[in-house]
Short mmCIF file of C-alpha atoms in Angstrom, two decimals:
data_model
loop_
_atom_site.label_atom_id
_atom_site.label_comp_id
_atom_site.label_asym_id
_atom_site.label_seq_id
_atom_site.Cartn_x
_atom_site.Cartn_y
_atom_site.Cartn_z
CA UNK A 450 -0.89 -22.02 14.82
CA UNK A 451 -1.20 -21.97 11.00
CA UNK A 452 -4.90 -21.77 9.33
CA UNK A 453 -4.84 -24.12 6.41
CA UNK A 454 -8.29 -23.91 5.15
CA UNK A 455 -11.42 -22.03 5.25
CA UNK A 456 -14.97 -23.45 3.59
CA UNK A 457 -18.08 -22.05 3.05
CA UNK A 458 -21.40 -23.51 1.57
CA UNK A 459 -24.69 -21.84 0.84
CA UNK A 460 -24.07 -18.66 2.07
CA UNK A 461 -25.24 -15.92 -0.56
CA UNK A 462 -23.22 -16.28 -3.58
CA UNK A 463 -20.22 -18.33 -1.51
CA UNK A 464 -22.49 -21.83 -2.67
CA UNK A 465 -19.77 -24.48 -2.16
CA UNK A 466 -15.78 -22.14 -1.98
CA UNK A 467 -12.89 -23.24 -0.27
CA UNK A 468 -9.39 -21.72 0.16
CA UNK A 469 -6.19 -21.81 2.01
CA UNK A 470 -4.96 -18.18 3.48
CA UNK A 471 -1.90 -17.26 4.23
CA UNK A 472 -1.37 -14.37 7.06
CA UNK A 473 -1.95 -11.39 4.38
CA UNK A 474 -4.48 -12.38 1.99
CA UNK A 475 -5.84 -9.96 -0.86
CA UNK A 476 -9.01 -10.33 -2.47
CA UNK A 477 -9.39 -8.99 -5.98
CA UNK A 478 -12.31 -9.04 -8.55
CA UNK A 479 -15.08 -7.15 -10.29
CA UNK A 480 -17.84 -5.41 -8.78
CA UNK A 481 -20.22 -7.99 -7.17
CA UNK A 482 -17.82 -10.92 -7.82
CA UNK A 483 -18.39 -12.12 -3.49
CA UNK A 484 -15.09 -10.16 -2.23
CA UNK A 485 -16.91 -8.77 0.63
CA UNK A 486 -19.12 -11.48 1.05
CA UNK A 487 -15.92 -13.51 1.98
CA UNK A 488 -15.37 -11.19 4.56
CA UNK A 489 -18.66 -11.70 5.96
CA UNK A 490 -18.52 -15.33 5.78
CA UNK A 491 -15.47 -15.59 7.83
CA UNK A 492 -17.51 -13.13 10.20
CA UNK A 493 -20.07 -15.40 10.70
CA UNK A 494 -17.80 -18.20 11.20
CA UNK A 495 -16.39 -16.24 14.02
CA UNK A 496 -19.83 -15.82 16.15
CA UNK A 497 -20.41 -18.86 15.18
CA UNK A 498 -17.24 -20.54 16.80
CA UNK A 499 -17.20 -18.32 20.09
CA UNK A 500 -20.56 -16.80 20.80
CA UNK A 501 -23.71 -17.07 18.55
CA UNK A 502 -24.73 -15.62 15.37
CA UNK A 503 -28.02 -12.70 15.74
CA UNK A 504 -27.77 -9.21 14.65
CA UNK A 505 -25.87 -7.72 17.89
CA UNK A 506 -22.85 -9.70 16.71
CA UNK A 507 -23.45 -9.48 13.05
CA UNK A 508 -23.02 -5.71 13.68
CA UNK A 509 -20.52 -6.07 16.19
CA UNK A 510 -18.58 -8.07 13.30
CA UNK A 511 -19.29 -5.52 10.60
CA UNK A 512 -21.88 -7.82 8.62
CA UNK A 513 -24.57 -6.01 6.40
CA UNK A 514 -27.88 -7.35 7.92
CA UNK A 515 -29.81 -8.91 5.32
CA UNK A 516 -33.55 -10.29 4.75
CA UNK A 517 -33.23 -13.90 6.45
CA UNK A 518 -33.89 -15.47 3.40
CA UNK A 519 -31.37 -13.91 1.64
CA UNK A 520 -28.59 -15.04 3.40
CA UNK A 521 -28.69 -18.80 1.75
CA UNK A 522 -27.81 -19.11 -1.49
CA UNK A 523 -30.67 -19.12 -4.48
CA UNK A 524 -29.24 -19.83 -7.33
CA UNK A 525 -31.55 -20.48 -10.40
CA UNK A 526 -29.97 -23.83 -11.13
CA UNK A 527 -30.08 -24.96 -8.01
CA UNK A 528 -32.27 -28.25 -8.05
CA UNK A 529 -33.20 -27.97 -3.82
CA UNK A 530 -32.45 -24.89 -1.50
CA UNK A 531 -30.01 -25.61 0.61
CA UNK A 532 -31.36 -26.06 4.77
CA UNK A 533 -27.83 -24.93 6.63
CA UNK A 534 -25.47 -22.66 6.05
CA UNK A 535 -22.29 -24.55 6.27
CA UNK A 536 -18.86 -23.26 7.67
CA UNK A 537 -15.31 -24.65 8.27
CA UNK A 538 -11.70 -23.97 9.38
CA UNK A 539 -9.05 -26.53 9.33
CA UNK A 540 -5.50 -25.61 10.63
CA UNK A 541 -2.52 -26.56 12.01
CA UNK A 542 -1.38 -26.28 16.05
CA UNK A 543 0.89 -29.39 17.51
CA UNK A 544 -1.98 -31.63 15.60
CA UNK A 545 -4.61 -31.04 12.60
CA UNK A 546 -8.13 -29.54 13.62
CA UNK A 547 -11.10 -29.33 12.10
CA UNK A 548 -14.43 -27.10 13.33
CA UNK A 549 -17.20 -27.04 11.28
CA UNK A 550 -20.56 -25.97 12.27
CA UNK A 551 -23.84 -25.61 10.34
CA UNK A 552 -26.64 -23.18 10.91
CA UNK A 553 -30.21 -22.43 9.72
CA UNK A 554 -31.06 -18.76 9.28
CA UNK A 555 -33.64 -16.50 11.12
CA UNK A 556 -37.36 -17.67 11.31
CA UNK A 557 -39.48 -16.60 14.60
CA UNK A 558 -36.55 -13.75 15.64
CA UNK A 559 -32.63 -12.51 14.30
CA UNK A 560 -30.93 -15.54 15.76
CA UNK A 561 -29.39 -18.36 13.62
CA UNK A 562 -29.93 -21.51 15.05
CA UNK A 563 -27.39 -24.39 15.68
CA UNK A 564 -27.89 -27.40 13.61
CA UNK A 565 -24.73 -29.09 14.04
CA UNK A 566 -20.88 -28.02 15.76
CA UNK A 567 -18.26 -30.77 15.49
CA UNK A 568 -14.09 -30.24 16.26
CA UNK A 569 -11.74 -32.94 15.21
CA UNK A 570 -8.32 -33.53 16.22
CA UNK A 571 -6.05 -35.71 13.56
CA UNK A 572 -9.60 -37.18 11.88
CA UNK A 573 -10.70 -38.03 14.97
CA UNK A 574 -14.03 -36.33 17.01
CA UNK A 575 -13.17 -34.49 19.66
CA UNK A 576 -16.51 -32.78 20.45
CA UNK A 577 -19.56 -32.40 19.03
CA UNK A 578 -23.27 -31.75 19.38
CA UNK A 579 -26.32 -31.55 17.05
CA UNK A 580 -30.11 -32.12 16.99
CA UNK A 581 -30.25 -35.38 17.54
CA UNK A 582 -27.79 -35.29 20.38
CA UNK A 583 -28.87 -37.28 23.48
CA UNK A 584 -28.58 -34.38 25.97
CA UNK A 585 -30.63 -31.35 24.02
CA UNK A 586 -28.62 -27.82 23.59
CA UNK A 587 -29.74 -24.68 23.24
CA UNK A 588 -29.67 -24.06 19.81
CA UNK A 589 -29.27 -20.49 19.66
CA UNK A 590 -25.46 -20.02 21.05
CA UNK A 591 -22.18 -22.10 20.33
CA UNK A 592 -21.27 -24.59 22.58
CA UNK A 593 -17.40 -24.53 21.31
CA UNK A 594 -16.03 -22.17 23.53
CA UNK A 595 -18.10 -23.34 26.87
CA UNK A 596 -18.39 -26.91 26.52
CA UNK A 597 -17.25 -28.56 29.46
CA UNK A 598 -15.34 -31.54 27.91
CA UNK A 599 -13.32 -28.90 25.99
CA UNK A 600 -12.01 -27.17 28.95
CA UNK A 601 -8.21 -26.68 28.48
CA UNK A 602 -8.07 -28.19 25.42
CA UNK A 603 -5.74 -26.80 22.62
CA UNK A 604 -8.04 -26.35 20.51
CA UNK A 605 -9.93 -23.57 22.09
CA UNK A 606 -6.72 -21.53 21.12
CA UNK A 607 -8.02 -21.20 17.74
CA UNK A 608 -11.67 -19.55 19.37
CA UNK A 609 -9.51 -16.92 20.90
CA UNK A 610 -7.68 -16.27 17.65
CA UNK A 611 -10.89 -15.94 15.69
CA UNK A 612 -12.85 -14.15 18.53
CA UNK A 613 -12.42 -10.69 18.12
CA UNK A 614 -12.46 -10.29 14.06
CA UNK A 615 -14.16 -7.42 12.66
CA UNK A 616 -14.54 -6.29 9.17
CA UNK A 617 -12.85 -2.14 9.49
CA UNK A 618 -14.36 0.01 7.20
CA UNK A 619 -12.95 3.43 7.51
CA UNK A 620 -14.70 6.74 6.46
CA UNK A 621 -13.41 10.33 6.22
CA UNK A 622 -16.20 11.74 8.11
CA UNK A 623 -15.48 9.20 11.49
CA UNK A 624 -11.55 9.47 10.89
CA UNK A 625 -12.11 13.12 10.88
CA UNK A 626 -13.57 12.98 14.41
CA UNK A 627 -16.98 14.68 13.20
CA UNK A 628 -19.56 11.51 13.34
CA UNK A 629 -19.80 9.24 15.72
CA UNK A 630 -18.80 5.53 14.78
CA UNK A 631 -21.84 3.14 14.98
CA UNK A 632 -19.43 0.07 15.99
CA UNK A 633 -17.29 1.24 18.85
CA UNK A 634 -14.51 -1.86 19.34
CA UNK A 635 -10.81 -1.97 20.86
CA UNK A 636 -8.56 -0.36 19.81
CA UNK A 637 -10.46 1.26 16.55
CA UNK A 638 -13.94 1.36 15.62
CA UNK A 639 -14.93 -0.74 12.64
CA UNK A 640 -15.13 2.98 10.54
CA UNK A 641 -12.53 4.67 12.61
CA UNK A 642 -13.65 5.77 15.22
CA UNK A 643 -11.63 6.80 18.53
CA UNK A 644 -8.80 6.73 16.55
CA UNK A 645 -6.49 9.38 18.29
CA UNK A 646 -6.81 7.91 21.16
CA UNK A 647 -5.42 4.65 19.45
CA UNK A 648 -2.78 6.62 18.37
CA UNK A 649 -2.22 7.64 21.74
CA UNK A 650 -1.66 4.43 22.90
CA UNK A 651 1.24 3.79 20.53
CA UNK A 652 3.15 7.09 20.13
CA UNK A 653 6.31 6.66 22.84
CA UNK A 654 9.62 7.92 23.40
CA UNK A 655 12.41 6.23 23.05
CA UNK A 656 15.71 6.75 24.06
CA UNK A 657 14.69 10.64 22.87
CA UNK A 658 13.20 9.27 19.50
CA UNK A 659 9.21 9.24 18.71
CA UNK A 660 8.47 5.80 17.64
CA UNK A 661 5.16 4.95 16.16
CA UNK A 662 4.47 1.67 17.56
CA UNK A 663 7.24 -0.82 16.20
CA UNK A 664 8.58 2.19 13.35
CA UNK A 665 10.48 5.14 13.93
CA UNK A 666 7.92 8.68 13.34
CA UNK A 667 10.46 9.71 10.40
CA UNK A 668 9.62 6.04 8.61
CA UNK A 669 5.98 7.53 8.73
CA UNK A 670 6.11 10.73 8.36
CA UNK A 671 7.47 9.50 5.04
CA UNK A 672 4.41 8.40 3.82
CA UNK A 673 2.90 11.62 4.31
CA UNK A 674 4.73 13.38 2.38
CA UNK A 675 3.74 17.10 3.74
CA UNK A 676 3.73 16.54 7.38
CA UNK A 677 6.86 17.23 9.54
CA UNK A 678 5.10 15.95 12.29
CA UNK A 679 1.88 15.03 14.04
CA UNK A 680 0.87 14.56 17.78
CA UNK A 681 -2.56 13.81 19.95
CA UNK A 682 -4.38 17.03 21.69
CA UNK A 683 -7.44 18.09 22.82
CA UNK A 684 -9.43 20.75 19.90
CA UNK A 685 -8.51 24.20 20.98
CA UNK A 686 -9.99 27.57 18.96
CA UNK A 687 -6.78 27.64 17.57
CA UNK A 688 -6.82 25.22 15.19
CA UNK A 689 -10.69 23.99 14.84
CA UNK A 690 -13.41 26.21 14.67
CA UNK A 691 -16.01 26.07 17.63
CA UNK A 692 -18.77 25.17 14.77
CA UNK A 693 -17.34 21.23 13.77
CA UNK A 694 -18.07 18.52 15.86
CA UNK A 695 -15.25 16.75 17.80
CA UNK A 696 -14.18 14.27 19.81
CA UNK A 697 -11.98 14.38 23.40
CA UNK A 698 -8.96 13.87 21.23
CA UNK A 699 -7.82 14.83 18.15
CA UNK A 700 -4.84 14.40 15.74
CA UNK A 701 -2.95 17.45 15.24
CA UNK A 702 -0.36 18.03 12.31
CA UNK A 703 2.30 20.37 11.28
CA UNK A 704 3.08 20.94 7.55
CA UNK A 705 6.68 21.24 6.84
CA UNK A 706 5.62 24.21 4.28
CA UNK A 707 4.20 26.17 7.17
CA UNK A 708 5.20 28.12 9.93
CA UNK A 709 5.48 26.17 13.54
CA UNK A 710 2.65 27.71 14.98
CA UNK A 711 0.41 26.73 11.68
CA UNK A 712 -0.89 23.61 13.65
CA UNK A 713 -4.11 22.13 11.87
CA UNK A 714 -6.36 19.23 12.92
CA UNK A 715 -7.53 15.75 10.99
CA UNK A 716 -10.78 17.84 10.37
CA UNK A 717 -8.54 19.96 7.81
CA UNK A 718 -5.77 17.51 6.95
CA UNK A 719 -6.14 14.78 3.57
CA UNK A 720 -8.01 12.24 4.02
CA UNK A 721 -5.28 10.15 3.08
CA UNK A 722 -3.16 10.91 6.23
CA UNK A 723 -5.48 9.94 8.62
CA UNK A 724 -5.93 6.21 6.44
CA UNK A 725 -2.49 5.86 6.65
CA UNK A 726 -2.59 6.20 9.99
CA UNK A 727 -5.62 4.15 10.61
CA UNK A 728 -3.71 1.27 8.69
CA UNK A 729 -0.54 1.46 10.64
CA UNK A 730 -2.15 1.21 13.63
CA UNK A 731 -4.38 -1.69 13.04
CA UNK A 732 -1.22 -3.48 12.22
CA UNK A 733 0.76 -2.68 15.14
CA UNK A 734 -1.51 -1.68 18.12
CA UNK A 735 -1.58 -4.51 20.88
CA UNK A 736 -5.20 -4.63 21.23
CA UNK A 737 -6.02 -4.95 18.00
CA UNK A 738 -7.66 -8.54 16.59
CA UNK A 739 -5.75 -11.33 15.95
CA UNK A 740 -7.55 -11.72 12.44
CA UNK A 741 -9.55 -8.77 11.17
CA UNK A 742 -10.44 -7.71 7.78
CA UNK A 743 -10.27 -4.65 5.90
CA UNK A 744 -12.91 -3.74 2.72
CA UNK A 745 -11.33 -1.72 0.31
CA UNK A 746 -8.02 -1.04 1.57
CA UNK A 747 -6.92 1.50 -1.19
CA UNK A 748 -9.79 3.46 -0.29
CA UNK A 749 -8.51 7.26 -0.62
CA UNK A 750 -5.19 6.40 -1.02
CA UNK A 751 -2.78 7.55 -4.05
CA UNK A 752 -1.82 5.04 -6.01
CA UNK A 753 2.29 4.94 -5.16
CA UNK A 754 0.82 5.38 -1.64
CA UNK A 755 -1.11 2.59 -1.27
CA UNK A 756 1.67 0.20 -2.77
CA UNK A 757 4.37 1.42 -0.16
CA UNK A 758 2.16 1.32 2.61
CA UNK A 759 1.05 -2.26 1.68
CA UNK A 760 4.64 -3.26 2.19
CA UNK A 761 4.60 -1.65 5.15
CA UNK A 762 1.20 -3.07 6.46
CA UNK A 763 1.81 -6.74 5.03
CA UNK A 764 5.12 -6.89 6.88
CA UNK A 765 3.69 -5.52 9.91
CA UNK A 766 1.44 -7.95 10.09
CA UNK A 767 3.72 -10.56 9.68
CA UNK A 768 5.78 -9.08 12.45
CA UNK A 769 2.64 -9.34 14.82
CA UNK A 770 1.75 -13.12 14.23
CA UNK A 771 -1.67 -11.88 12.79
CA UNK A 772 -4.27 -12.99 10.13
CA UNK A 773 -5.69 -10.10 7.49
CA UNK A 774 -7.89 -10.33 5.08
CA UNK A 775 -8.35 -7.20 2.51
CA UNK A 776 -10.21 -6.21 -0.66
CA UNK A 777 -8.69 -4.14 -3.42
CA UNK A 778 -9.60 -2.52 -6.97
CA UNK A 779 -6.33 -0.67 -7.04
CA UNK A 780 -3.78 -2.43 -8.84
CA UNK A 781 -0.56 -0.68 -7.36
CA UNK A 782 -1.70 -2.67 -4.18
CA UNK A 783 -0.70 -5.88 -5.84
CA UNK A 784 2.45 -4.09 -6.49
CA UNK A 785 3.19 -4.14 -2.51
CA UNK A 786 2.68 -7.76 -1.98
CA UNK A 787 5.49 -10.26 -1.72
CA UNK A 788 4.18 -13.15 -3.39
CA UNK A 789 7.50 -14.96 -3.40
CA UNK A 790 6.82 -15.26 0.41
CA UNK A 791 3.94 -18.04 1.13
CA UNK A 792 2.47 -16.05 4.08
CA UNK A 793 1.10 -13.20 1.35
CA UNK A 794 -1.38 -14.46 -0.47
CA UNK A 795 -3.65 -13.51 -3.19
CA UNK A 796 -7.15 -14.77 -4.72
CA UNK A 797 -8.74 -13.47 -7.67
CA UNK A 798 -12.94 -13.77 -6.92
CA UNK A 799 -15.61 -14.41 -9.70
CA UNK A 800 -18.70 -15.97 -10.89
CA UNK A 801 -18.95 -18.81 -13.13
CA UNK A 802 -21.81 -19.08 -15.93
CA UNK A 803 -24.14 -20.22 -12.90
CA UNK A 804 -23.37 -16.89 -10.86
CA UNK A 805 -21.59 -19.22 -8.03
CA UNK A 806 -18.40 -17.27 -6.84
CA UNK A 807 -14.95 -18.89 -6.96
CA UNK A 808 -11.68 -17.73 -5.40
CA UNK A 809 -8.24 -19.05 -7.09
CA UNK A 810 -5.20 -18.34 -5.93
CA UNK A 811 -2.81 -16.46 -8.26
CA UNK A 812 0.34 -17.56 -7.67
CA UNK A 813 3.13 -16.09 -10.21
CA UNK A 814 6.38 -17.65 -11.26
CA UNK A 815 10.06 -16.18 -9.95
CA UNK A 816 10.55 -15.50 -13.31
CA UNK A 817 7.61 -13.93 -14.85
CA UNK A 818 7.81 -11.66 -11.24
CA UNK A 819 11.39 -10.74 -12.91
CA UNK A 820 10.41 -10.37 -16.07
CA UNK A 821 9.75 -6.69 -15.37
CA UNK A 822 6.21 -7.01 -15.65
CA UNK A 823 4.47 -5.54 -12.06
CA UNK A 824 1.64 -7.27 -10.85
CA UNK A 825 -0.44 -4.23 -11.38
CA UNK A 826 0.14 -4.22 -15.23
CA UNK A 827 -0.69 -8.11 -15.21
CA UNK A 828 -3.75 -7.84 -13.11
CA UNK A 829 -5.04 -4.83 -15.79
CA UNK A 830 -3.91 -7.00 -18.81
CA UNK A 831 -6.41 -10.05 -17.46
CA UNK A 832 -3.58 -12.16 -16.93
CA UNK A 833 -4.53 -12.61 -12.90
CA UNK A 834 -8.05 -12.60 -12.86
CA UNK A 835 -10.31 -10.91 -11.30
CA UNK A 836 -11.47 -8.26 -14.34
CA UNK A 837 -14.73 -7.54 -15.27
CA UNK A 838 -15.65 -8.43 -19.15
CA UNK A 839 -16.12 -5.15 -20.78
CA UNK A 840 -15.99 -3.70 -24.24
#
């Protein structure tokens, strides 16, 4: 199952954008360019396809709740608002399919309602329903995933691909164990929260070796460059004082300058330990979504640190058949990405002379790639994209 296009029309600055991902697909631009607004699109898509779109899942999804009205697009040169928010995926599985669905925003309560859902297999309708169906809906939740004629079909595959995607926002403060994360989902909450016990779930012993999921503990502990090792416990005295908050579990290091019994917890490690972590085990934990996205991956990360560990994340991902979407303003990131391989992807976002956003793909030539320019110098030099205008 291959997703070959995503489209979006009149949704806040997204007025009429299309674009074709690939499994790992990195968003750069300016501040305010629509990076995360992407994200959010593709979240609403998501209710949209399998449940229903209201503020419960719009949280669930990691959506910032906005005014109704400011979830169409308003544009100054816009002659006519637009009535529906339009959405649509188009990809590939033993056939072409096409869902598109169109929704008008909040009025009486927080619910969108359904104006229109339509699949098509190979140009042809499959399903669909709309106001001025025959038989009346309910208009406030997706018929997609329940309708009747669509039982066993193939294309409901795509709904359970889609279901579960989140937009993961870690923080320090949830990572650290010492707030609560608003958004509790499987396996990780959206800003990191239960995340030892995630870890948990991965850390096994094999044939007398610690693996870390699908890598060896050594391949990790490599990316943090003090720790000789780490493990999951319950907070003793010992090693966190009485006074910080904590959760059942908790990650517990060992520094390889310290003595053995020097054990310290996530509360007192860097910050950029416990992202590395976070990432690694989005990318290889069973439970986690099929397609999720990630806002500001390079958030507290070094800079040579966050281009390893996107070539470790990006081929992970590849490894687990799964869809990511991420947003960067660190240009070692582009540094990690393979963009000889068409499954890595990126898209430089920003707004034309009307304010609309647009996403082009960058694609760069074998030989410019060997020219010994990195991406990273490019993408500063304004040769990508995706750079703000500044003097």
């Amino acid at each position: 199952m291959t997703i070959r296009e995503i489209n979006v029309k009149n949704f806040k600055s997204l007025y009429n954008v299309s674009f074709q991902p690939g499994k790992v697909n990195v968003f750069i631009g300016a501040n305010g360019s629509g990076k995360s607004t992407i994200l959010e699109a593709i979240g609403i898509l998501s209710g949209a396809m399998t449940d229903r779109v209201n503020n419960s899942v719009l949280q669930r999804k990691g959506i910032r709740l906005s005014a109704s009205a400011l979830y169409k697009s308003k544009f100054k040169t816009m002659k006519r608002e637009g009535l529906t928010v339009d959405l649509g995926i188009q990809w590939e599985d033993d056939g072409e399919y096409d869902y598109s669905v169109h929704m008008t925003t909040p009025t009486d309560d927080d619910t969108w309602k359904y104006h229109s859902e339509s699949v098509n297999q190979d140009g042809n309708l499959v399903w669909g329903r709309s106001n001025r169906s025959a038989i009346q809906l309910n208009n406030n939740i997706g018929y997609f995933m329940i309708a009747e004629t669509l039982n066993e079909h193939r294309c409901r595959r795509m709904g359970k691909y889609i279901e579960k995607y989140g937009i993961y926002q870690p923080d320090t403060p949830t990572l650290r164990g010492t707030v609560t994360d608003n958004t509790q989902v499987v396996p990780i909450g959206l800003n990191g929260g239960r995340m030892a016990d995630a870890l948990q779930e991965i850390l096994k012993s094999v044939d007398g070796e610690m693996r870390f999921g699908t890598l060896y503990m050594e391949d990790v502990l490599d990316l943090i460059e003090w720790a000789s090792d780490f493990d999951i416990a319950a907070p003793k005295r010992a090693n966190l004082n009485p006074g910080v908050p904590s959760t059942r579990q908790i990650i517990e290091f060992k520094d390889r300058f310290l003595k053995a019994n020097a054990a310290f917890t996530g509360y007192d490690a860097s910050e950029g330990a416990l992202y590395v972590l976070f990432m690694l085990c989005m990318a290889m934990h069973p439970e986690s979504p099929s397609m999720f996205a990630i806002d500001s991956f390079d958030h507290a990360l070094n800079p040579r640190l966050a281009k390893r560990l996107t070539e470790i994340f990006a081929q992970l991902i590849l490894e687990s058949q799964r869809t990511v979407f991420m947003t960067t303003h660190n240009p070692l990131v582009l540094d990690g990405l393979d963009l000889c391989n068409d499954d890595i992807r990126l898209f430089a976002v920003s707004r034309n002379r009307d304010g609309y956003a647009v996403i082009d793909r960058i694609q760069v030539s074998k030989e410019l790639l060997e020219s010994g320019q990195p991406l990273s110098r490019l993408w500063i030099n304004g040769r990508l994209g995706g750079v703000p205008e500044l003097i």
